[in-house]
Every structure is written in structure tokens, then in C-alpha cells.
PDB file of C-alpha atoms in Angstrom:
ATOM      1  CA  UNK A   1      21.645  25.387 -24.556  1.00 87.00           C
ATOM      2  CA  UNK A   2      18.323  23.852 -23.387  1.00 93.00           C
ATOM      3  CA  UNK A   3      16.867  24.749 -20.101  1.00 95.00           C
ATOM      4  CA  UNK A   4      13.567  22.488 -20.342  1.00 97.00           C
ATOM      5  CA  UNK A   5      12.026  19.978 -22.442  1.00 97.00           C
ATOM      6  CA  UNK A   6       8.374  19.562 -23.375  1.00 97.00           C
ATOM      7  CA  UNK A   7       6.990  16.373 -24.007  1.00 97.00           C
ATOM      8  CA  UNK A   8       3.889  16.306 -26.104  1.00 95.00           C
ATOM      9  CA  UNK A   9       4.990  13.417 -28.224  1.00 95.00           C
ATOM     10  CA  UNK A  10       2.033  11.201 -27.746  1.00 93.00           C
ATOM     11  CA  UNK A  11      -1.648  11.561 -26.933  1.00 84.00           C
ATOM     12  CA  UNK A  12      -3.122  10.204 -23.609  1.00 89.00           C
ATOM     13  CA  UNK A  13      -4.726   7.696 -26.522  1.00 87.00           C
ATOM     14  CA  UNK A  14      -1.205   5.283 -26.728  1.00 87.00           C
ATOM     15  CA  UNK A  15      -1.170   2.580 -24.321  1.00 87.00           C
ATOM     16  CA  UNK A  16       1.651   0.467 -26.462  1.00 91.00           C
ATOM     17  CA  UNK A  17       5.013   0.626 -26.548  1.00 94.00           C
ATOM     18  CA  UNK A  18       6.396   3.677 -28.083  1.00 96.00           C
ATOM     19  CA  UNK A  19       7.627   2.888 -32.043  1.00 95.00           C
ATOM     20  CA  UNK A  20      10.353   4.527 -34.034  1.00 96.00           C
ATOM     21  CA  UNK A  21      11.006   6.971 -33.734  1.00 96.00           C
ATOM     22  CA  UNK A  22       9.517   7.967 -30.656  1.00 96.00           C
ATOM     23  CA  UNK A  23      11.443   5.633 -28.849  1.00 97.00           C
ATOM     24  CA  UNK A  24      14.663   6.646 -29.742  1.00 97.00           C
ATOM     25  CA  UNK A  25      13.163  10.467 -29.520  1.00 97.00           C
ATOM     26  CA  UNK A  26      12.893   9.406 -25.467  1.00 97.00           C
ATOM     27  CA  UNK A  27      15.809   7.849 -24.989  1.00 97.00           C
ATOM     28  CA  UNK A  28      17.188  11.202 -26.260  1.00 97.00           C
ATOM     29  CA  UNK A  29      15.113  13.343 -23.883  1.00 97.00           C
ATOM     30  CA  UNK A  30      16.058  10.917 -20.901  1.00 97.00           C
ATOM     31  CA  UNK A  31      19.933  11.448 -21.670  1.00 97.00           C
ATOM     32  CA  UNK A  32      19.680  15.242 -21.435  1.00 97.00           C
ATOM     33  CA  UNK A  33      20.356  17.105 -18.194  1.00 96.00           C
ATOM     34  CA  UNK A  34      17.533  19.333 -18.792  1.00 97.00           C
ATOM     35  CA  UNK A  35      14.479  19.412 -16.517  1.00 97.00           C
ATOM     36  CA  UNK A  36      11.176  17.722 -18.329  1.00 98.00           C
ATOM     37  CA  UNK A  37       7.716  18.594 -18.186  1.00 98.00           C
ATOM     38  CA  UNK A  38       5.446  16.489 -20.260  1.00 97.00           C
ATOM     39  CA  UNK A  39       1.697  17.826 -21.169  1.00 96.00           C
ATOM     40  CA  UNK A  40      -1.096  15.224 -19.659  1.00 94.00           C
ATOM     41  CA  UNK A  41       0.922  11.686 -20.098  1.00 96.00           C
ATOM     42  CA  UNK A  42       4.926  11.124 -19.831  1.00 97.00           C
ATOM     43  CA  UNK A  43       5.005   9.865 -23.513  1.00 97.00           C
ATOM     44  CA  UNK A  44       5.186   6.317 -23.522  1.00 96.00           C
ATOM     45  CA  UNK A  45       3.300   5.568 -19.870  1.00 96.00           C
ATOM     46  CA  UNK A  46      -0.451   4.631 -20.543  1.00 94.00           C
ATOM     47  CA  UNK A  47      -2.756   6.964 -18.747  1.00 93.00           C
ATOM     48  CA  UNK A  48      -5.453   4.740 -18.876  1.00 90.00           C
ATOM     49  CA  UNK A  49      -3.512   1.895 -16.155  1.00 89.00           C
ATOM     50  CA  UNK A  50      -0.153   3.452 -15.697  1.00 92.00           C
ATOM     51  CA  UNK A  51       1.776   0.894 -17.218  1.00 91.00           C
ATOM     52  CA  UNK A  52       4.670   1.275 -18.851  1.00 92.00           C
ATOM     53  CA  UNK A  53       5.053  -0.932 -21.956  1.00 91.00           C
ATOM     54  CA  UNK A  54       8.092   0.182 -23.198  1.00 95.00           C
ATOM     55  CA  UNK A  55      10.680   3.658 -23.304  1.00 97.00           C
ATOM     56  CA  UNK A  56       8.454   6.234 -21.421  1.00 97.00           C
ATOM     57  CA  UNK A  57       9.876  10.187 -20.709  1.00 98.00           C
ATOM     58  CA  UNK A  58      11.536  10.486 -16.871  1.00 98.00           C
ATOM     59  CA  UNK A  59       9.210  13.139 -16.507  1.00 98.00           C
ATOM     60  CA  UNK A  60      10.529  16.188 -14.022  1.00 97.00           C
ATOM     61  CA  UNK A  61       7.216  17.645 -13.434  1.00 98.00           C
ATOM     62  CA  UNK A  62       3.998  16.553 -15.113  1.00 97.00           C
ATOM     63  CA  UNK A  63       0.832  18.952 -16.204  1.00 97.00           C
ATOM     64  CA  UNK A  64      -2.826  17.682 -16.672  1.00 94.00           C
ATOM     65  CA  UNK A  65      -5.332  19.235 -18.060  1.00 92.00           C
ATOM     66  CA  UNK A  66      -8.801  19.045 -17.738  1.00 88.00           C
ATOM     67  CA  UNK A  67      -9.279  16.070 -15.830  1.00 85.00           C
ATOM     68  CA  UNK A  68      -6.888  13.241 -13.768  1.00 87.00           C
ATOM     69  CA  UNK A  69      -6.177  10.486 -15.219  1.00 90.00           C
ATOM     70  CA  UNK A  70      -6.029   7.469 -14.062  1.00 90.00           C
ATOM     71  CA  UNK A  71      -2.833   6.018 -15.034  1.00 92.00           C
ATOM     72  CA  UNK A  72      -1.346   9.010 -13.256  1.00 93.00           C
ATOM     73  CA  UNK A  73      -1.364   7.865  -9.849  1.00 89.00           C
ATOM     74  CA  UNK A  74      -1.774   4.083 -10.604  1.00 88.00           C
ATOM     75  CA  UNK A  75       0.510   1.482 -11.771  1.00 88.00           C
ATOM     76  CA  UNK A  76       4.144   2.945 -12.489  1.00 91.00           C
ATOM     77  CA  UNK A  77       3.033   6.272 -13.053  1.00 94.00           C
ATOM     78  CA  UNK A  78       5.338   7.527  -9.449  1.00 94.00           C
ATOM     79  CA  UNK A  79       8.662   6.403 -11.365  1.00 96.00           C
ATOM     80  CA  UNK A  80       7.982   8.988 -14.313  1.00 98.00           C
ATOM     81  CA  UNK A  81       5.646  11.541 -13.940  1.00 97.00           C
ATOM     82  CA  UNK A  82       8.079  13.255 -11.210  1.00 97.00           C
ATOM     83  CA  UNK A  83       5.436  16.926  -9.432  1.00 96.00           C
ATOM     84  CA  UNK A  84       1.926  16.575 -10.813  1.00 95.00           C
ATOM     85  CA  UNK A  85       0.187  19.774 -11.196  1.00 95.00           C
ATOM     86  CA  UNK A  86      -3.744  20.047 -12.561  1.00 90.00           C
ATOM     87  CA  UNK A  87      -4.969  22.770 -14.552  1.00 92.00           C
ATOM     88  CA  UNK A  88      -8.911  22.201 -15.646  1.00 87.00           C
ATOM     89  CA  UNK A  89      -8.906  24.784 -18.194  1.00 89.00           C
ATOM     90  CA  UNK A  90     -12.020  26.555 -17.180  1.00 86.00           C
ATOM     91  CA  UNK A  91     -13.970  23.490 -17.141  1.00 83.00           C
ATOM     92  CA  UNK A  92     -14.513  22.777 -13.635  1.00 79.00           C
ATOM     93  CA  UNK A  93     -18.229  23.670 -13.303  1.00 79.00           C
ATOM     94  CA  UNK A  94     -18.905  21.418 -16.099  1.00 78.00           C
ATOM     95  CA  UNK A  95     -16.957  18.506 -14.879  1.00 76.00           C
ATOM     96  CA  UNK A  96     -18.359  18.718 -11.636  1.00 72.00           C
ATOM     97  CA  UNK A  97     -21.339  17.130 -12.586  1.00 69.00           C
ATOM     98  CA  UNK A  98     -19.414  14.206 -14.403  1.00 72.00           C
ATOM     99  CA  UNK A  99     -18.528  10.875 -13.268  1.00 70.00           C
ATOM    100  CA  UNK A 100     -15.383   9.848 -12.099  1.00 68.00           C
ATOM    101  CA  UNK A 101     -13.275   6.739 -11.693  1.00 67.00           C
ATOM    102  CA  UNK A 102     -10.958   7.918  -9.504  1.00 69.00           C
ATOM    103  CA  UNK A 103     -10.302  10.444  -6.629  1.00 71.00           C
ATOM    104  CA  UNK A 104      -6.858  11.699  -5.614  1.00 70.00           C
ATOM    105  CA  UNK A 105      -6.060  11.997  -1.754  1.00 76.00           C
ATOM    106  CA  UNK A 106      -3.219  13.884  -0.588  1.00 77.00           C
ATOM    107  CA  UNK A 107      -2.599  14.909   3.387  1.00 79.00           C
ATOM    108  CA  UNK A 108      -5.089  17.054   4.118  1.00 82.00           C
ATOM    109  CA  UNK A 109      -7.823  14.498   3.383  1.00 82.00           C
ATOM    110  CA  UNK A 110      -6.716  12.943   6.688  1.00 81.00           C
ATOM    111  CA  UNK A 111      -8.154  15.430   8.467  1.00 82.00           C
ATOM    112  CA  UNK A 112     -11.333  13.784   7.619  1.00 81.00           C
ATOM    113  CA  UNK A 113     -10.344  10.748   9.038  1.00 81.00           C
ATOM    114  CA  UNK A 114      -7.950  11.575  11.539  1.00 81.00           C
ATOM    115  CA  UNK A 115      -9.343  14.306  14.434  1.00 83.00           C
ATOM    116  CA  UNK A 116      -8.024  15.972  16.658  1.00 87.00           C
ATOM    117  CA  UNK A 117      -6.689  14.858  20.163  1.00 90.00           C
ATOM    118  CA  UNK A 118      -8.147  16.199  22.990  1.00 93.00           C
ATOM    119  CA  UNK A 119      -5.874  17.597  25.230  1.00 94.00           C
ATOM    120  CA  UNK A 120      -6.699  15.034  28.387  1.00 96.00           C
ATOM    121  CA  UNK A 121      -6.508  11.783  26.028  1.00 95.00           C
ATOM    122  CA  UNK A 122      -3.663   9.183  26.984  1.00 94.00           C
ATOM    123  CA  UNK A 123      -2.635   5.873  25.200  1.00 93.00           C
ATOM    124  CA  UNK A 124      -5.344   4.233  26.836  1.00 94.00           C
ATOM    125  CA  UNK A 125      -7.991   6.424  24.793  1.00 94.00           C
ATOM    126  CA  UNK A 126      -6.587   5.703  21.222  1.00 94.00           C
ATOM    127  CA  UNK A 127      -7.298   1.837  20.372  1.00 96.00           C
ATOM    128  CA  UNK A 128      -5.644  -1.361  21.034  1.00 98.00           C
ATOM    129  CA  UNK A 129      -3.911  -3.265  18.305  1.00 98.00           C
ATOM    130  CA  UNK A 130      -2.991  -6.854  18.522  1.00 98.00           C
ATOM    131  CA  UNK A 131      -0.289  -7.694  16.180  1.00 98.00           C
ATOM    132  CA  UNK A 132       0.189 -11.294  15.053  1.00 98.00           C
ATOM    133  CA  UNK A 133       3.101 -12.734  13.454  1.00 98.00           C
ATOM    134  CA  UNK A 134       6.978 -13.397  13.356  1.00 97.00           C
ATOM    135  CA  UNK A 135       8.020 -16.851  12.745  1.00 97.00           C
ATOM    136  CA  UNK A 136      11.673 -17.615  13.968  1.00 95.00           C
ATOM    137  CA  UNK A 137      13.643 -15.132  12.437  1.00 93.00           C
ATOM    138  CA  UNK A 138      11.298 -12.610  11.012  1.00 95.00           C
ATOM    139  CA  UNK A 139      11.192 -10.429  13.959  1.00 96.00           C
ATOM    140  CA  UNK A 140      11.625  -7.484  11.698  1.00 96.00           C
ATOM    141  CA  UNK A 141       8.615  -7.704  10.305  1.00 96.00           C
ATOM    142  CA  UNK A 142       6.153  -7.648  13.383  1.00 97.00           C
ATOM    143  CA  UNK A 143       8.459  -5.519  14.491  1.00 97.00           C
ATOM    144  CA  UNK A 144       8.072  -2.565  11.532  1.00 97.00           C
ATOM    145  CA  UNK A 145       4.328  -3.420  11.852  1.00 97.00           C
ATOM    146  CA  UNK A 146       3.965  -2.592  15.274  1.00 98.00           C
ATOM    147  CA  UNK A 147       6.235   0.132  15.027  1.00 97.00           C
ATOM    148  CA  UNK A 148       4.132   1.524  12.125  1.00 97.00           C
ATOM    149  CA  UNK A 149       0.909   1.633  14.538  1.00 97.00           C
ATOM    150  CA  UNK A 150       2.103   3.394  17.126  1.00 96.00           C
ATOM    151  CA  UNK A 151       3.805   6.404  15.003  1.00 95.00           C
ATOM    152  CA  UNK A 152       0.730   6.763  13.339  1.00 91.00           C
ATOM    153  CA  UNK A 153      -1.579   6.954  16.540  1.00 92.00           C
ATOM    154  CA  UNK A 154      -2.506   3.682  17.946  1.00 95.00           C
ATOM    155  CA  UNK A 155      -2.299   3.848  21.434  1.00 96.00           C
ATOM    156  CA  UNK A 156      -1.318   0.325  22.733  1.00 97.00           C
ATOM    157  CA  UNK A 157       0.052  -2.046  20.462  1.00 98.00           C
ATOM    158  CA  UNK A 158       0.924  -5.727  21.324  1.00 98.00           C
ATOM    159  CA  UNK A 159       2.646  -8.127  19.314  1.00 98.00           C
ATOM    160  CA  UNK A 160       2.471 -11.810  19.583  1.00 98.00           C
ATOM    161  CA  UNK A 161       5.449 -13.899  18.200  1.00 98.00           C
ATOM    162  CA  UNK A 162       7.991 -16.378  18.262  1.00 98.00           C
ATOM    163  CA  UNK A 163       9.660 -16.750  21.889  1.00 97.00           C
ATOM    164  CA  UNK A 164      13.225 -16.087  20.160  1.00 97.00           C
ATOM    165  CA  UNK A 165      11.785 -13.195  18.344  1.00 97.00           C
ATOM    166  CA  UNK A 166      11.023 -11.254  21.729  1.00 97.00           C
ATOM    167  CA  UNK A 167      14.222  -9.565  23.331  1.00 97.00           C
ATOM    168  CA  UNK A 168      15.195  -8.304  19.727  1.00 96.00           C
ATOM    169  CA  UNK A 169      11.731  -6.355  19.276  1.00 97.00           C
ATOM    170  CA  UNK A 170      11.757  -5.411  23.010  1.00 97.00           C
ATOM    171  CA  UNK A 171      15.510  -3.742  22.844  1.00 96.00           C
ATOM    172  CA  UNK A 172      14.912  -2.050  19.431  1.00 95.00           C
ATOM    173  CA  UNK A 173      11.768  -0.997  20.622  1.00 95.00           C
ATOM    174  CA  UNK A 174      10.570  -1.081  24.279  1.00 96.00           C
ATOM    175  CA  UNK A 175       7.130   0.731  24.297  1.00 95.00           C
ATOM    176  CA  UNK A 176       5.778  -2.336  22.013  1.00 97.00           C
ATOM    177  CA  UNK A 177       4.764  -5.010  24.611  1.00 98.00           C
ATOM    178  CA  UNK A 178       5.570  -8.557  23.334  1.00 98.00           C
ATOM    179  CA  UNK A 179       5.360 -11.683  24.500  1.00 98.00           C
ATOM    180  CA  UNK A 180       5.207 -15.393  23.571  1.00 98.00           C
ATOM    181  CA  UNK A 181       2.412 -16.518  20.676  1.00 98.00           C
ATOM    182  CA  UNK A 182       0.565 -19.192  22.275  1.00 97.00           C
ATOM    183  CA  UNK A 183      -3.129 -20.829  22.147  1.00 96.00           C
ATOM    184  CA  UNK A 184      -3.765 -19.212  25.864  1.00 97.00           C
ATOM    185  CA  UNK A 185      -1.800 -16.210  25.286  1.00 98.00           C
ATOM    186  CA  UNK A 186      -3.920 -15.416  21.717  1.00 98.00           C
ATOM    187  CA  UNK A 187      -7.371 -16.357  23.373  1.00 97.00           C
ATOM    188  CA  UNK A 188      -6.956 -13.780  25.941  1.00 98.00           C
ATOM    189  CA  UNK A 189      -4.818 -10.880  23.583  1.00 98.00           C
ATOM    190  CA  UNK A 190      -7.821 -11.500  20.742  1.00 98.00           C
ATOM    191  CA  UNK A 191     -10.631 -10.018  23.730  1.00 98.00           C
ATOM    192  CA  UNK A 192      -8.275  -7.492  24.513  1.00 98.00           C
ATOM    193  CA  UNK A 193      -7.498  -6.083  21.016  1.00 98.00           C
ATOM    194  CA  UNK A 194     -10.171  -3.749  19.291  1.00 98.00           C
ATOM    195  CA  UNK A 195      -8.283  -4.633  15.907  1.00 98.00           C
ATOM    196  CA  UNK A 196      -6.184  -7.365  14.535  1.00 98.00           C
ATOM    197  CA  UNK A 197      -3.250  -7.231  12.223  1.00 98.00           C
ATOM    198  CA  UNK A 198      -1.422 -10.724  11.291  1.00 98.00           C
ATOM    199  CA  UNK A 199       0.701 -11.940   8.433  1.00 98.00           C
ATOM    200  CA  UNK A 200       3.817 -10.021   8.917  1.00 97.00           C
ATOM    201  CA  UNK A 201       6.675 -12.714   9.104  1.00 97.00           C
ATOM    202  CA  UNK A 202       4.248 -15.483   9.885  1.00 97.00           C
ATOM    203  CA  UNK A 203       5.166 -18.244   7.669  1.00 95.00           C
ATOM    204  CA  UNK A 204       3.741 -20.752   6.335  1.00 95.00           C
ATOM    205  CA  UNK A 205       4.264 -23.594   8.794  1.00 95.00           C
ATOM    206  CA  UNK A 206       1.740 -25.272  10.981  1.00 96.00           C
ATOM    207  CA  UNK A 207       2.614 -22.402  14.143  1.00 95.00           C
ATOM    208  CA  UNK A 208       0.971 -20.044  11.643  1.00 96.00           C
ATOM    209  CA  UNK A 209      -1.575 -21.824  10.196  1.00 96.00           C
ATOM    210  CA  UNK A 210      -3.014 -21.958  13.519  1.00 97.00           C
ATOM    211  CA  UNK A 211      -2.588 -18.781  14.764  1.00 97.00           C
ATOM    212  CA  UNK A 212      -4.454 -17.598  11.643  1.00 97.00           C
ATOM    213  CA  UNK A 213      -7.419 -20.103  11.680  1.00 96.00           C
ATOM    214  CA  UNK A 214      -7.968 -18.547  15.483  1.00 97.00           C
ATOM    215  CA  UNK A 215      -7.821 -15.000  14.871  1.00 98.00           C
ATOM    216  CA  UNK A 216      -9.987 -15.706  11.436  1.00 96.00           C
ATOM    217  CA  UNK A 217     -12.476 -17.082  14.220  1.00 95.00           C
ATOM    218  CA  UNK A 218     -13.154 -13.487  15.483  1.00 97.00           C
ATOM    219  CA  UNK A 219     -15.408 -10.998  14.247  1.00 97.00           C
ATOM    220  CA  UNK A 220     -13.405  -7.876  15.269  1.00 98.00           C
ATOM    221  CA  UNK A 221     -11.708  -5.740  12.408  1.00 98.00           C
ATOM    222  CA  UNK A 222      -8.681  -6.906  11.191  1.00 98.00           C
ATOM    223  CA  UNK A 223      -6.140  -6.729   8.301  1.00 98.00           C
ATOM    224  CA  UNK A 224      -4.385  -9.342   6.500  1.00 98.00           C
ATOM    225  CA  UNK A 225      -0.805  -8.886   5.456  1.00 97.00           C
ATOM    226  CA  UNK A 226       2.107 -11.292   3.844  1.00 96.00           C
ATOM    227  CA  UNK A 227       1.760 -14.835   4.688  1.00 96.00           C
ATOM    228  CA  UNK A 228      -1.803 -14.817   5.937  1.00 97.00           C
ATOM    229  CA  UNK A 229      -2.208 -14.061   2.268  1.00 97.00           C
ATOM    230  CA  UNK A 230      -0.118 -16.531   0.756  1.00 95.00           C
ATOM    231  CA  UNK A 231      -2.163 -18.951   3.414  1.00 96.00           C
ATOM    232  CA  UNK A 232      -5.881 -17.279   2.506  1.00 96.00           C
ATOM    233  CA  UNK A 233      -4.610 -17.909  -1.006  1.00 94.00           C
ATOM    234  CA  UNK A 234      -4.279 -21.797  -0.757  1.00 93.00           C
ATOM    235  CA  UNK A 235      -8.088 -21.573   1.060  1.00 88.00           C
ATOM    236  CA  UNK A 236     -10.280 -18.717  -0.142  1.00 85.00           C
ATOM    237  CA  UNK A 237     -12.559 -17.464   1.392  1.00 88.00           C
ATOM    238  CA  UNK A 238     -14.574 -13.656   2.228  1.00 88.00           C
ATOM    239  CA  UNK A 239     -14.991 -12.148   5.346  1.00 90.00           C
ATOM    240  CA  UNK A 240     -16.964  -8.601   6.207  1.00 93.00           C
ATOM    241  CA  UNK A 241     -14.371  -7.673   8.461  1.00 97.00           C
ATOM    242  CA  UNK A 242     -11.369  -8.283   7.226  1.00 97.00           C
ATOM    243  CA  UNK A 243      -9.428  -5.634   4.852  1.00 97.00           C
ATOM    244  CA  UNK A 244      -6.305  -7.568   2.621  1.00 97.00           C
ATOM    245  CA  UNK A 245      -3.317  -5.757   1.831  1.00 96.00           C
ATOM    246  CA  UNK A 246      -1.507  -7.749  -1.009  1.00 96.00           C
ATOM    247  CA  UNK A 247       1.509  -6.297  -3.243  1.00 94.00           C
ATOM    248  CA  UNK A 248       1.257  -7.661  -6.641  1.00 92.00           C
ATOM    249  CA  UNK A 249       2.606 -10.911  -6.202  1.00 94.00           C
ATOM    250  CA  UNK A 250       0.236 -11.667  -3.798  1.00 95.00           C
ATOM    251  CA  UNK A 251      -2.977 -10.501  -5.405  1.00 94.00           C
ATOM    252  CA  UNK A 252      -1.628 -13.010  -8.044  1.00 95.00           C
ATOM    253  CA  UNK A 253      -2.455 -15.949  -6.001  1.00 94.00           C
ATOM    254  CA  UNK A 254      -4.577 -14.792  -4.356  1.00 94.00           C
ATOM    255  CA  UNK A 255      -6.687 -14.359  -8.095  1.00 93.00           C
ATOM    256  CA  UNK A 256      -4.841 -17.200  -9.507  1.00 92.00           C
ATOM    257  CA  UNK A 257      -3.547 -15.402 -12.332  1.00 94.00           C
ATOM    258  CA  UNK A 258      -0.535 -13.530 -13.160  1.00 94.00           C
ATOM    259  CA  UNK A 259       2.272 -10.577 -11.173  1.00 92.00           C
ATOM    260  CA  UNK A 260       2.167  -9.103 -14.860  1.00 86.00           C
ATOM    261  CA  UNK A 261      -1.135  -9.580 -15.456  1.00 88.00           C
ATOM    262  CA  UNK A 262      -2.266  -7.190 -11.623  1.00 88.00           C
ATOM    263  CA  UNK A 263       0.570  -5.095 -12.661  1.00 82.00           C
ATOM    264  CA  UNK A 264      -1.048  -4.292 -15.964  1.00 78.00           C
ATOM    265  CA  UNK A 265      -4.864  -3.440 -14.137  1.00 75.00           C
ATOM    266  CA  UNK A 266      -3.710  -2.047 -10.781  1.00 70.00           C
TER     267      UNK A 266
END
């Protein structure tokens, strides 16, 4: 009977797909019931990007030593290294003085980020979010979006969209206020707002183009999401106040290159 299996098959130094036979040595490990704790690297993923070139160990809990790695929270790293647990082998004091290419953040790092609410506060103390988006028939994703700000703290959120996209968000959700996306109606919502969000379910039609060449217009933060990428993509250009959110297909137009080629240097 085995109750765990160790994987130290391969050094944090392999970045290519496992050969013979190590592969077939994984593909034996991942079959087994028993729990799996690989030492530094699930053999097969590359710790230097996370990728994951060929058979790489369904890790259960993962151990590193000494130092993070990177390809341990980058890449595919969250499909196989399962708990991550750091040991630095009595080397902290020495490593402290080192360089490093990463930093892990975990919940309590909001606190630095996130204070406290004083007792007296009301909606009207925490920020006001403008949300942009929804083309006919992608009310879900404004929707989400908005519905995403206010469970993590924004205090008034607003959400301009498509007329028919307006009693849906309103009955699933009736603290969002929503109305019609218009050239009057964004003017005056865009001085309102202290941040911007658009892209969600805007499309790539002339409404949107022109709802995102007006709020591109205003110097207030915003982020980019979705379509305002795929749109930002076809017309470059950089803005100091503007933060982009792409997934991987995304960044891949938006750098002209390759979804395998991001996934590969996330």
C-alpha cells in the first residue's frame, strides 16, 4: 500500500517535455490514488515560466525550498502544483539581501491596500465607478462587472449600456443603477465617475467604437477590458492612466504575436 508519493524526478533545471521514461514514470504517479507532494517543481512543469510542455505530476501539495520560483505561481503552475508551502532552509538572512523577480501576494497583503471603514462612512464615501459596455445581448457581462465592484467595495456603481440590456441587469441586480448609453448620457456619467471601466460586452461595432474613443478622451483612471482591447488592438496606442486587463488571447493582438507564444512568457 502507498500512502504518498514523492516527486523528485526532475530538477527545477528541465523546462522540456519530460522523455522516457519519465513520462511514462508520471503518467504512473497521476493514475495512483495516493496523495503527491513533489520537492521544488511538479516534474515536468518548468519553474522558470510555468509552462507545461508535456506530462507534468498532478501535484497534491507542493514544497519549495530556498527560494519561490517563478513558474510556481505563473503560467499553468495552479493546475499542478495543488498547496504550496516554502521552507528557506536557514537561508533567509542571506536571501534577504538578494534580488528578486517576483513577489507572492496572498490576502493579507490587502490590508495594505484596502483600510479600514470608518464606522460613519456610507456609499457615498467609497468611489464612483462608471461602467461602460454591453452591446445587445451581452448584458451579462456589464452586468458581472458591475456586480464585481460593488462586492468588493465600490460604493456607487453605474453602468451604461444597450437600452434592451437594462431591465435584465436592473431585475438581477437592482442596487446597480443603469440606464441608456448615449453621447449626452456618457458626457455627463464620465464627470460624475472618479474611475472608468469599459470593454465588457462592448463589441466591436460602430456603438462601441464611439463610446470608447469618448471615454479614451478623459484623463480620469480607467481600465480596459474585452473588446476595448480587441478595438485598442486594431489602433495602438499608450495612455498614463489607463491599466489593460487582457487574457492571453488578447495580449496576442494586442502584441501581434501568438496565444502560445504569451502563454509560454506569462
Amino acid at each position: 500500500q502507498i500512502d504518498v508519493i514523492v516527486d523528485a524526478l526532475l530538477g527545477t533545471g528541465s523546462h522540456r517535455a519530460p522523455e522516457e521514461p519519465y513520462a511514462t514514470l508520471i503518467q504512473q504517479a497521476n493514475a495512483h490514488a495516493a496523495p503527491k507532494l513533489a520537492i521544488d517543481m511538479p516534474s515536468g512543469l518548468s519553474a522558470r515560466n510555468g509552462t507545461a510542455p508535456g506530462e507534468v505530476i498532478n501535484a497534491s501539495h507542493t514544497l519549495s525550498v530556498v527560494a519561490l520560483k517563478p513558474g510556481q505561481i505563473t503560467g499553468k503552475a495552479r493546475d499542478y502544483i495543488g498547496e504550496l508551502y516554502y521552507a528557506d532552509l536557514g537561508l533567509a538572512a542571506f536571501l534577504a539581501g538578494e534580488g528578486a523577480p517576483i513577489a507572492r501576494y496572498d490576502a493579507s497583503a490587502l490590508t495594505r491596500w484596502l483600510k479600514p471603514r470608518k464606522p460613519t462612512s456610507h456609499k457615498g464615501s467609497h468611489g464612483r465607478l462608471l461602467v461602460v459596455g454591453g452591446d445587445a445581448g451581452t448584458a451579462g457581462a456589464v452586468r458581472m462587472t458591475a456586480e464585481a465592484a460593488l462586492r468588493s467595495g465600490s460604493g456607487l456603481v453605474r453602468v451604461l449600456t444597450h437600452k434592451d440590456n437594462i431591465i435584465p441587469i436592473l431585475t438581477a441586480r437592482p442596487e446597480i443603477m443603469v440606464d441608456e448609453l448615449t453621447d449626452e448620457r456618457l458626457t455627463e456619467a464620465l464627470e460624475w465617475a472618479d474611475v472608468i471601466a469599459i470593454g465588457p460586452g462592448l463589441g466591436q461595432r460602430d456603438w462601441g467604437k464611439r463610446a470608447l474613443k469618448r471615454v479614451a478622451s478623459s484623463e480620469k483612471p480607467m481600465l480596459w477590458d474585452a473588446d476595448a482591447l480587441n478595438l485598442l488592438a486594431i489602433s495602438a496606442e499608450k495612455r498614463q492612466n489607463r491599466i489593460i486587463t487582457p487574457h492571453p488571447g488578447e495580449a496576442a493582438r494586442l502584441l501581434n504575436t501568438e496565444t502560445s507564444e504569451i502563454e509560454s512568457d506569462r
